[in-house]
Short mmCIF file of C-alpha atoms and ligand atoms in Angstrom, two decimals:
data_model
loop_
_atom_site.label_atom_id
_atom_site.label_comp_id
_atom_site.label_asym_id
_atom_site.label_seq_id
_atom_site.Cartn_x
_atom_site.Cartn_y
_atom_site.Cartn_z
CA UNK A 59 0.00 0.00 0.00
CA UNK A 60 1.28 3.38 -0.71
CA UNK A 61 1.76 5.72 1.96
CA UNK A 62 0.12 8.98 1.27
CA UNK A 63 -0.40 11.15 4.96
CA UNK A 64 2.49 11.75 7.60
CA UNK A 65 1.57 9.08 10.53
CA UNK A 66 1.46 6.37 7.56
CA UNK A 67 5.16 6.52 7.27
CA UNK A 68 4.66 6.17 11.21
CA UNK A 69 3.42 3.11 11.20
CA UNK A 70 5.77 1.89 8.60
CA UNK A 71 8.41 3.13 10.23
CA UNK A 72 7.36 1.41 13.73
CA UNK A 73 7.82 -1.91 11.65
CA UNK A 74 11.31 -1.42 10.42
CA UNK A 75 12.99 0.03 13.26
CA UNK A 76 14.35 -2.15 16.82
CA UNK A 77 12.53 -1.69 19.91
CA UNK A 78 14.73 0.46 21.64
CA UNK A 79 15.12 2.42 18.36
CA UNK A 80 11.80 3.23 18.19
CA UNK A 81 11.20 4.13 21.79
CA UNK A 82 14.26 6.79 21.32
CA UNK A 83 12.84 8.34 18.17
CA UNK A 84 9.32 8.55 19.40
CA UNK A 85 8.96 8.26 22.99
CA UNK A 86 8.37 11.71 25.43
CA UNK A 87 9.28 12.54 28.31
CA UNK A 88 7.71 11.40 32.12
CA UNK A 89 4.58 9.90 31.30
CA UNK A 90 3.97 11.35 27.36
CA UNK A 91 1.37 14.18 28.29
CA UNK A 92 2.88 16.51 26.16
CA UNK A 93 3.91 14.78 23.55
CA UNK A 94 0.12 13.44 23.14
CA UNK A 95 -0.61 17.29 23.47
CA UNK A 96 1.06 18.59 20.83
CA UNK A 97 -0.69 16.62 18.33
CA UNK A 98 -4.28 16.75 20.07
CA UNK A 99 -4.15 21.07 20.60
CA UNK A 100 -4.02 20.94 16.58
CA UNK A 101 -7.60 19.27 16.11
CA UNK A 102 -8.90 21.61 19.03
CA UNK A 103 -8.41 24.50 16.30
CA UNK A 104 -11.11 24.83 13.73
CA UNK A 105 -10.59 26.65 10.17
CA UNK A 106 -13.02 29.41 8.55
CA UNK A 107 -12.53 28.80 5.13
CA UNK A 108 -13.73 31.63 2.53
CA UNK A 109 -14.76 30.78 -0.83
CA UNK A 110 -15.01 32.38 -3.89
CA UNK A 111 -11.53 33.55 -4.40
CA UNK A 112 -9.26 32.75 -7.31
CA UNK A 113 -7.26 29.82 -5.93
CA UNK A 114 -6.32 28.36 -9.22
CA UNK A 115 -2.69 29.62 -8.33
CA UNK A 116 -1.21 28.77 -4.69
CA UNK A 117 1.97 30.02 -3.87
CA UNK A 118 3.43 28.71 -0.54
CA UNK A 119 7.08 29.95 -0.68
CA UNK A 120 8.45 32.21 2.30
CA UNK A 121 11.13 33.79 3.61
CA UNK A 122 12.84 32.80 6.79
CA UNK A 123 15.86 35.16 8.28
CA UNK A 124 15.84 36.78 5.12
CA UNK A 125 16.11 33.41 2.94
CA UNK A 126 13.73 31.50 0.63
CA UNK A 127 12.08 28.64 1.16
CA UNK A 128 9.89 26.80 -0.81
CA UNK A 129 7.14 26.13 1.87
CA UNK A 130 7.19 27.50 5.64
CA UNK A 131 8.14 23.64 6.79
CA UNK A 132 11.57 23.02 7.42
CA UNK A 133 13.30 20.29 9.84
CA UNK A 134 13.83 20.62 13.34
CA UNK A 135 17.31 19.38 14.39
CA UNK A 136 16.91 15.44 15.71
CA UNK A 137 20.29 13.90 17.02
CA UNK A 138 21.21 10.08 15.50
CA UNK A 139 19.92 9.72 12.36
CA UNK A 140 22.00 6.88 11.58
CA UNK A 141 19.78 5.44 14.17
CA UNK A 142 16.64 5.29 11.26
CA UNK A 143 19.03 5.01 7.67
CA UNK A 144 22.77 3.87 7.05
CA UNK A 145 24.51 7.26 6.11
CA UNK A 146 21.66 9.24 8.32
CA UNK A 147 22.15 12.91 8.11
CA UNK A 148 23.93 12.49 4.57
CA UNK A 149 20.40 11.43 2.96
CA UNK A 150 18.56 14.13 5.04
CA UNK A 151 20.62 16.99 3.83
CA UNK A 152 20.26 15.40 0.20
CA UNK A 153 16.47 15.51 1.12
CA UNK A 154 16.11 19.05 2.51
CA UNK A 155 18.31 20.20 -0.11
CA UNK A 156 16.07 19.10 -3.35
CA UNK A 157 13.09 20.13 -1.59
CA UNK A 158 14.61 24.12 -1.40
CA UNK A 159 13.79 24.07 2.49
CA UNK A 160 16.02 24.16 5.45
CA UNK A 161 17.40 21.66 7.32
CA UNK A 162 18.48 22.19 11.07
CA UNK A 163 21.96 20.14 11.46
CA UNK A 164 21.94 18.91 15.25
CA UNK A 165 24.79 19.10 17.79
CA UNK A 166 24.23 15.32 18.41
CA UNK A 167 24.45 14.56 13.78
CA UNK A 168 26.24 10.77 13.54
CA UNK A 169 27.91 12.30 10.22
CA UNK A 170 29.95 15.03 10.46
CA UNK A 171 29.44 18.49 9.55
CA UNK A 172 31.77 18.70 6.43
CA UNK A 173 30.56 15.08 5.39
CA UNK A 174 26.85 16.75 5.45
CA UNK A 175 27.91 19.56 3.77
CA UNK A 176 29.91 18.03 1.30
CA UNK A 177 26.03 15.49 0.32
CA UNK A 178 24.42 18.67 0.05
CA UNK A 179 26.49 21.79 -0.59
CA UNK A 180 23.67 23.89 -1.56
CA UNK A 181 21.46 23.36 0.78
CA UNK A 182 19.61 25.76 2.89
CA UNK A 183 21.24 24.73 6.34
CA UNK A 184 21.25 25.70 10.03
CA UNK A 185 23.38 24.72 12.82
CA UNK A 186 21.69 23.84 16.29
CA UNK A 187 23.91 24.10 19.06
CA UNK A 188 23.91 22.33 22.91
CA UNK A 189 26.61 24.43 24.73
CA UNK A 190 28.94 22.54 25.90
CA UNK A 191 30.85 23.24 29.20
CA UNK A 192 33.98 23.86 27.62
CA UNK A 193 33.98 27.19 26.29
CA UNK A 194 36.59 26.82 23.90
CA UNK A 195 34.93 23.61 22.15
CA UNK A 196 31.72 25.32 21.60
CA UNK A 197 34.18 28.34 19.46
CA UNK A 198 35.52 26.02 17.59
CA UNK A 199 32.38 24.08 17.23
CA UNK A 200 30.90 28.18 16.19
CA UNK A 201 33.68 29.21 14.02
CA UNK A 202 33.51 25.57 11.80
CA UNK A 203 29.66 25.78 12.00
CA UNK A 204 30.43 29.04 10.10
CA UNK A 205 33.49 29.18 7.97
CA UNK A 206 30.81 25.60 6.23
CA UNK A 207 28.30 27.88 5.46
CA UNK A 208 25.72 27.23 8.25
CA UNK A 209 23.31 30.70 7.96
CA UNK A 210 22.17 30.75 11.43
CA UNK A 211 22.75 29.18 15.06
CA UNK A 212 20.13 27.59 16.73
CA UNK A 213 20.81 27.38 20.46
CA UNK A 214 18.34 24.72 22.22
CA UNK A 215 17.74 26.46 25.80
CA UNK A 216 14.95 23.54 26.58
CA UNK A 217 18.23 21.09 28.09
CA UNK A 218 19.91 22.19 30.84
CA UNK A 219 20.12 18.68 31.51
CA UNK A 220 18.33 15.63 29.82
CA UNK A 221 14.17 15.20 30.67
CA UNK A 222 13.64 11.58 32.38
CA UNK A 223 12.75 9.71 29.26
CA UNK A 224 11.76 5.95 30.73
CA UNK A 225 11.68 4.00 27.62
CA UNK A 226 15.39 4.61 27.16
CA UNK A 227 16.11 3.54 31.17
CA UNK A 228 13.76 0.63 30.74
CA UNK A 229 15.83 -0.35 26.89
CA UNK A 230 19.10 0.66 29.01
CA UNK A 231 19.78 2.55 25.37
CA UNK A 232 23.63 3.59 25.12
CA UNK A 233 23.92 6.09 22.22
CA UNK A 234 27.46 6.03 23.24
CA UNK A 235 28.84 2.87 22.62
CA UNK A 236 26.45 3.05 19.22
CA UNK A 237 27.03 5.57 17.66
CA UNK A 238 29.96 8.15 16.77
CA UNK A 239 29.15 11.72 17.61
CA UNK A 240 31.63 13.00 14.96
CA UNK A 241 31.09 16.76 15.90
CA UNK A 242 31.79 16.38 19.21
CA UNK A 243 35.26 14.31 19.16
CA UNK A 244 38.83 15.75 18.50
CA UNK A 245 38.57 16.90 14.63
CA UNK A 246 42.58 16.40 13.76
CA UNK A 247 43.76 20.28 13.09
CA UNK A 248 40.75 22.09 13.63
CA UNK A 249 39.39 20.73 17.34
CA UNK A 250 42.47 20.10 19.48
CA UNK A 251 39.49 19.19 22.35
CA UNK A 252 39.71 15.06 23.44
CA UNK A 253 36.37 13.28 23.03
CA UNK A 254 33.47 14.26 24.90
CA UNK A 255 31.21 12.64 27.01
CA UNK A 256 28.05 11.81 25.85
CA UNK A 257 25.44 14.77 27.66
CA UNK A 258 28.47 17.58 28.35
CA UNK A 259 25.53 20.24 28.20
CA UNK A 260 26.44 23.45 29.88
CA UNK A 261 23.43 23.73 32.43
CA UNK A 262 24.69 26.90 33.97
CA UNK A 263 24.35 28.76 30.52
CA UNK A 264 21.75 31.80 31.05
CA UNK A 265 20.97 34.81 29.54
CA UNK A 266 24.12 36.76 30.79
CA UNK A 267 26.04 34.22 28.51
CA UNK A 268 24.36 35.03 25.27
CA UNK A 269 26.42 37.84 24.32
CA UNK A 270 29.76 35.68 24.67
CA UNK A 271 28.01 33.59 21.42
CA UNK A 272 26.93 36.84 20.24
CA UNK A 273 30.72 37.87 20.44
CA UNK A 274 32.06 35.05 18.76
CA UNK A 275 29.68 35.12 15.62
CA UNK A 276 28.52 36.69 13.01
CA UNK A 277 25.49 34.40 12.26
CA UNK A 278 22.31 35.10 13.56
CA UNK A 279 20.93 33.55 16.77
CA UNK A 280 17.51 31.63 17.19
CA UNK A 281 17.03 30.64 20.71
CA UNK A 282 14.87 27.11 20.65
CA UNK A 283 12.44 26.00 23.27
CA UNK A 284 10.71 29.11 24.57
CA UNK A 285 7.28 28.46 25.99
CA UNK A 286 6.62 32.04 27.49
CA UNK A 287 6.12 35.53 27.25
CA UNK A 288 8.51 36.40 29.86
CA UNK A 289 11.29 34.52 28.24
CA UNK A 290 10.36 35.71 24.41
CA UNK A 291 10.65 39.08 25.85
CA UNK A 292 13.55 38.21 27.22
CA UNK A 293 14.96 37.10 24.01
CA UNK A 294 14.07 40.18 22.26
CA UNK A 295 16.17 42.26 25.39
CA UNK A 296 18.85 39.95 24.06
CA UNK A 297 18.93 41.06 20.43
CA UNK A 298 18.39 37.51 19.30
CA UNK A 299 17.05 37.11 15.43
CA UNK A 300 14.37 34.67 16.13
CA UNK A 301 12.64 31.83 18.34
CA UNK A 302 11.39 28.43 18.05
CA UNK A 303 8.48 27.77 20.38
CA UNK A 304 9.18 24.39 21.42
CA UNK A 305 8.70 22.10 23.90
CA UNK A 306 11.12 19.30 22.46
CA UNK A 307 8.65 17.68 20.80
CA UNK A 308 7.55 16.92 24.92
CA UNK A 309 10.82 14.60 25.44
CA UNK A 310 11.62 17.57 28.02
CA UNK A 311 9.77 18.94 30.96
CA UNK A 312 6.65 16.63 30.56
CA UNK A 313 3.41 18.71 31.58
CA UNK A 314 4.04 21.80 29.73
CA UNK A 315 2.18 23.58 27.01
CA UNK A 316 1.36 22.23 23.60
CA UNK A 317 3.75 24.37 21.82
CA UNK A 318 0.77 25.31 19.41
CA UNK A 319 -1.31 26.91 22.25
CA UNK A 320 2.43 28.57 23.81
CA UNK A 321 2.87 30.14 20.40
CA UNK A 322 0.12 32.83 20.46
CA UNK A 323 1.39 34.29 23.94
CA UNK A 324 4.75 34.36 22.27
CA UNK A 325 3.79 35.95 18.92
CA UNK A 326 2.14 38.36 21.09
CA UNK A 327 5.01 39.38 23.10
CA UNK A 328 7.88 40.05 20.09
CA UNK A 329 5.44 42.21 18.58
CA UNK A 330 6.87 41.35 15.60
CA UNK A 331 10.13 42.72 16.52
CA UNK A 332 11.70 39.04 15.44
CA UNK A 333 10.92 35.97 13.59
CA UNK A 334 8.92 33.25 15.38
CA UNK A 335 8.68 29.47 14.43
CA UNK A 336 6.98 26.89 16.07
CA UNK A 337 7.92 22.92 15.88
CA UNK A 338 6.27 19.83 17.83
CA UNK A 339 3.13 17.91 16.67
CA UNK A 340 2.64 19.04 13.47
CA UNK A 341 1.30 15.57 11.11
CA UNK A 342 -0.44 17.75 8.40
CA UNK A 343 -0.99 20.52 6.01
CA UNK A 344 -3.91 21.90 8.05
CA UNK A 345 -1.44 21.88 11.42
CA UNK A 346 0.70 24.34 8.68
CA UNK A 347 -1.56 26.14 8.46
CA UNK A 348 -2.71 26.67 11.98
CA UNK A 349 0.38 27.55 13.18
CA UNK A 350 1.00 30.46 10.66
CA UNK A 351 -2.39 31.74 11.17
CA UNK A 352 -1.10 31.79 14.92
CA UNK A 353 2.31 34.35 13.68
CA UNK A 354 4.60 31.40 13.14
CA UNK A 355 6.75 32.02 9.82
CA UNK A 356 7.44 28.56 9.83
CA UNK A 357 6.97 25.22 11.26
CA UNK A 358 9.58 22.64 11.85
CA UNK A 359 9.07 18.53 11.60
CA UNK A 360 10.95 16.23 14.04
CA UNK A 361 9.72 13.20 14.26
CA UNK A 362 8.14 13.03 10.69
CA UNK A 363 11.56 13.26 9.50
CA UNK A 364 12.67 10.33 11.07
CA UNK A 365 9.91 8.24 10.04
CA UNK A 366 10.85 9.52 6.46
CA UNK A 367 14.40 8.49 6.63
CA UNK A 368 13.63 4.92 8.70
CA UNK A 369 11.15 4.01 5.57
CA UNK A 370 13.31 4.71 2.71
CA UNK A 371 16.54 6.80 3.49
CA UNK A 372 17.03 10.16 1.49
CA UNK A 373 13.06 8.91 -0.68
CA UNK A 374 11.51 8.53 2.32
CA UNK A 375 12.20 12.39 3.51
CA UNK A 376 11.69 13.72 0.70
CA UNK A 377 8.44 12.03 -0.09
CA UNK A 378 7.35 12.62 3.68
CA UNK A 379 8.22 16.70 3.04
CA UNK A 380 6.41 16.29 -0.61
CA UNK A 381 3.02 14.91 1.37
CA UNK A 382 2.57 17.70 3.76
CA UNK A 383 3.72 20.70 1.22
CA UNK A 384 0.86 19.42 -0.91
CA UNK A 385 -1.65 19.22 1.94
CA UNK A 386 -0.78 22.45 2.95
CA UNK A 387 -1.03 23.90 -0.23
CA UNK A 388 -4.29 22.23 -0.23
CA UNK A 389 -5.02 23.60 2.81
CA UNK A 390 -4.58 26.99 1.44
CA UNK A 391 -6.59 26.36 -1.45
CA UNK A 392 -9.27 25.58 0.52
CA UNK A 393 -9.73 28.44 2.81
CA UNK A 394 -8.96 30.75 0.00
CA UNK A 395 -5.52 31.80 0.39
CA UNK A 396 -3.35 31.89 -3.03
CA UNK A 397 0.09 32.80 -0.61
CA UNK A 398 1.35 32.86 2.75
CA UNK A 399 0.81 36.29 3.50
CA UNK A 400 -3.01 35.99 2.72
CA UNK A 401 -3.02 33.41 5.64
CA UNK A 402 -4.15 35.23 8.89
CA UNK A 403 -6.07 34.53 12.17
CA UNK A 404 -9.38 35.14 10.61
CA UNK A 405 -8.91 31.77 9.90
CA UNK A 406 -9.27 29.87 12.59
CA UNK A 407 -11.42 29.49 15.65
CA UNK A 408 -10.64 27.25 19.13
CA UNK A 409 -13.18 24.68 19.73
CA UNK A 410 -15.01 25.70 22.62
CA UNK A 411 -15.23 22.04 23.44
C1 FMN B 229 14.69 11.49 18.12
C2 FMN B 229 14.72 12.96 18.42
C3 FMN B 229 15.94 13.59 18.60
C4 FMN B 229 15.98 14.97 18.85
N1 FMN B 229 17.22 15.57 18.95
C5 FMN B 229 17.26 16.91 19.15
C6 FMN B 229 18.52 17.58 19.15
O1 FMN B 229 19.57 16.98 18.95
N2 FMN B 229 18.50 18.92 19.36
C7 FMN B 229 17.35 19.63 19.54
O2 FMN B 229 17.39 20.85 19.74
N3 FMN B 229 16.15 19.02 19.51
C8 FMN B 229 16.07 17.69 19.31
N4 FMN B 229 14.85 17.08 19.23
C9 FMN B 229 13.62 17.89 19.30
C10 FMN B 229 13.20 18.36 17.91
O3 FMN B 229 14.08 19.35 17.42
C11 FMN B 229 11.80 18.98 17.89
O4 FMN B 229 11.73 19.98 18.88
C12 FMN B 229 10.66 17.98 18.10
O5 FMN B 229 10.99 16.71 17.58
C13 FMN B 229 9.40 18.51 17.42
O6 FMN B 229 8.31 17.69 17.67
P1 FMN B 229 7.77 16.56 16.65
O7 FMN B 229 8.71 15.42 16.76
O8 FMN B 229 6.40 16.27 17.19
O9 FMN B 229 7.72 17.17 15.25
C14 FMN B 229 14.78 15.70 18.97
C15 FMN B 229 13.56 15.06 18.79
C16 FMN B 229 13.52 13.71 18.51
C17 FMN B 229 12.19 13.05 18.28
#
């Protein structure tokens, strides 16, 4: 059977990877409640379509920090892709690349950054960043992120230390011993650092740090995992160029807002002043949608991703980021909007269920 919506490559994917594989990729954190959130706040928004407007043309290209994009959905940064596919990150870049969208390289990427540039040299690419405790490594980590091209950093501020995922404790997974974290060893002549540990996150990093990263780059700076209005505001105090309202895709603090229903309060407080993006639950064109009808410029897919690349390597993403461009430009269609700027909150209406 062909697979034709998002959580079809789901269950395919479910089939092909190991137990403990699986549980990684999709389980959330505590006991789930947010990760079940994310996806169930979508179908608690309703859409107002209007009619009788010349759709026969739908455009749904964007910008993001000043680039184009071919559609406003782009991929979140997942660690371990060689986890799902044999040369991982290699066949997302590939993916991302012939689909003109951008792809968020993780700290945690099995291949290496010059390998993933090198598959995909023209691809629209971002580099998310865990700070590690040694200053120096996260420079280096900066100034190579940069001198290959990466357009922005992405710093996740969601881990100050890992969220208690059980599946992984029950599967005892060890990443380590798996997997090569290429990024994070010594790089012969250009990272003199010895290998890391596996979780070196810097969990004393706050906002008084920021403007050491802001010192030591050029690119611009998306912070990723706000959930508030005190914090976006925060960000905006800290001359950042964007946010991603996330919640981790709920493998963090368990409990908190679906990051849907965090994004209004957050659009609300940049006041447009900076770019705002949303990630976590989103399975389908109409979730698009929703989210930029909320102020997001763009949404970014995690776990869809994976499933993607599990099912049929570099194919499988790109079919998985054909799907839900064509829903979405469907979705458009439908409630009468021929581009993205015609999308606005007019469109949608919370259940009062
Ligand atoms: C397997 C997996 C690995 C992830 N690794 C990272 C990571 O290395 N860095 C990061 O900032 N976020 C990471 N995330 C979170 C994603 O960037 C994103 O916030 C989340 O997956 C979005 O939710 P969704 O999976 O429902 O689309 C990971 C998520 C998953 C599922």
């Amino acid at each position: 059977m062909p697979l034709v919506c998002l959580t079809d490559f789901q269950a395919s994917a479910q089939e092909r990877l190991s137990k403990s594989s699986w549980d990684f990729i999709e389980g959330g954190a505590g006991d789930g409640t947010t990760k079940d959130n994310n996806v169930a706040a979508f179908k608690k928004i309703h859409l107002r379509p209007r009619y009788l407007k010349d759709v026969s043309e739908v455009d749904t290209k964007t910008m993001i920090q000043g680039a184009e994009v071919s559609a406003p959905i782009c991929i979140a940064p997942t660690g371990f892709h060689c986890l799902a596919w044999p040369d991982g990150e290699l066949s997302t870049a590939r993916a991302a690349q012939a689909a003109n969208i951008c792809y968020i390289t993780s700290t945690y990427s099995t291949c290496s950054l010059e390998d993933i540039v090198t598959a995909a040299p023209k691809g629209l690419r971002w580099f998310q960043l865990y700070m590690q405790t040694n200053r120096q490594l996260n420079q280096l980590l900066v100034q190579r992120v940069e001198a290959l091209g990466f357009q922005a950093l992405v710093i996740t501020v969601d881990v100050p230390m890992l969220g208690n995922r059980r599946h992984d404790l029950r599967n005892q997974l060890d990443l380590k011993s798996n997997l090569l974290l290429k990024d994070l060893r010594s790089h012969k002549g250009i990272n003199p650092m010895p290998v890391l540990q596996m979780s070196p996150i810097d969990s004393s990093f706050s906002w008084s740090d920021l403007s050491w990263v802001q010192s030591i780059t050029q690119l611009p700076i998306i912070l990723k995992g706000i959930l508030t209005k005190e914090d976006a505001e925060l960000a905006v105090k800290h001359n950042v160029q964007g946010i991603i309202v996330s919640n981790h895709g709920g493998r963090q603090l368990d409990e908190v807002l679906p990051s849907i229903d965090a994004l209004t309060e957050v659009v609300a407080a940049v006041k447009g002043k900076i770019e705002v993006y949303v990630d976590g639950g989103i399975r389908t064109g109409n979730d698009v949608l929703k989210a930029l009808a909320l102020g997001a410029k763009c949404v970014f897919l995690g776990r869809p991703i994976l499933w993607g690349l599990a099912c049929k390597g570099e194919h499988g993403v790109e079919e998985v980021l054909n799907i839900i461009k064509n829903e979405f430009r469907t979705s458009m269609a439908l409630t009468g909007c021929r581009s993205v700027t015609e999308i606005s909150q007019d469109l949608i209406q919370f259940s009062r269920l």
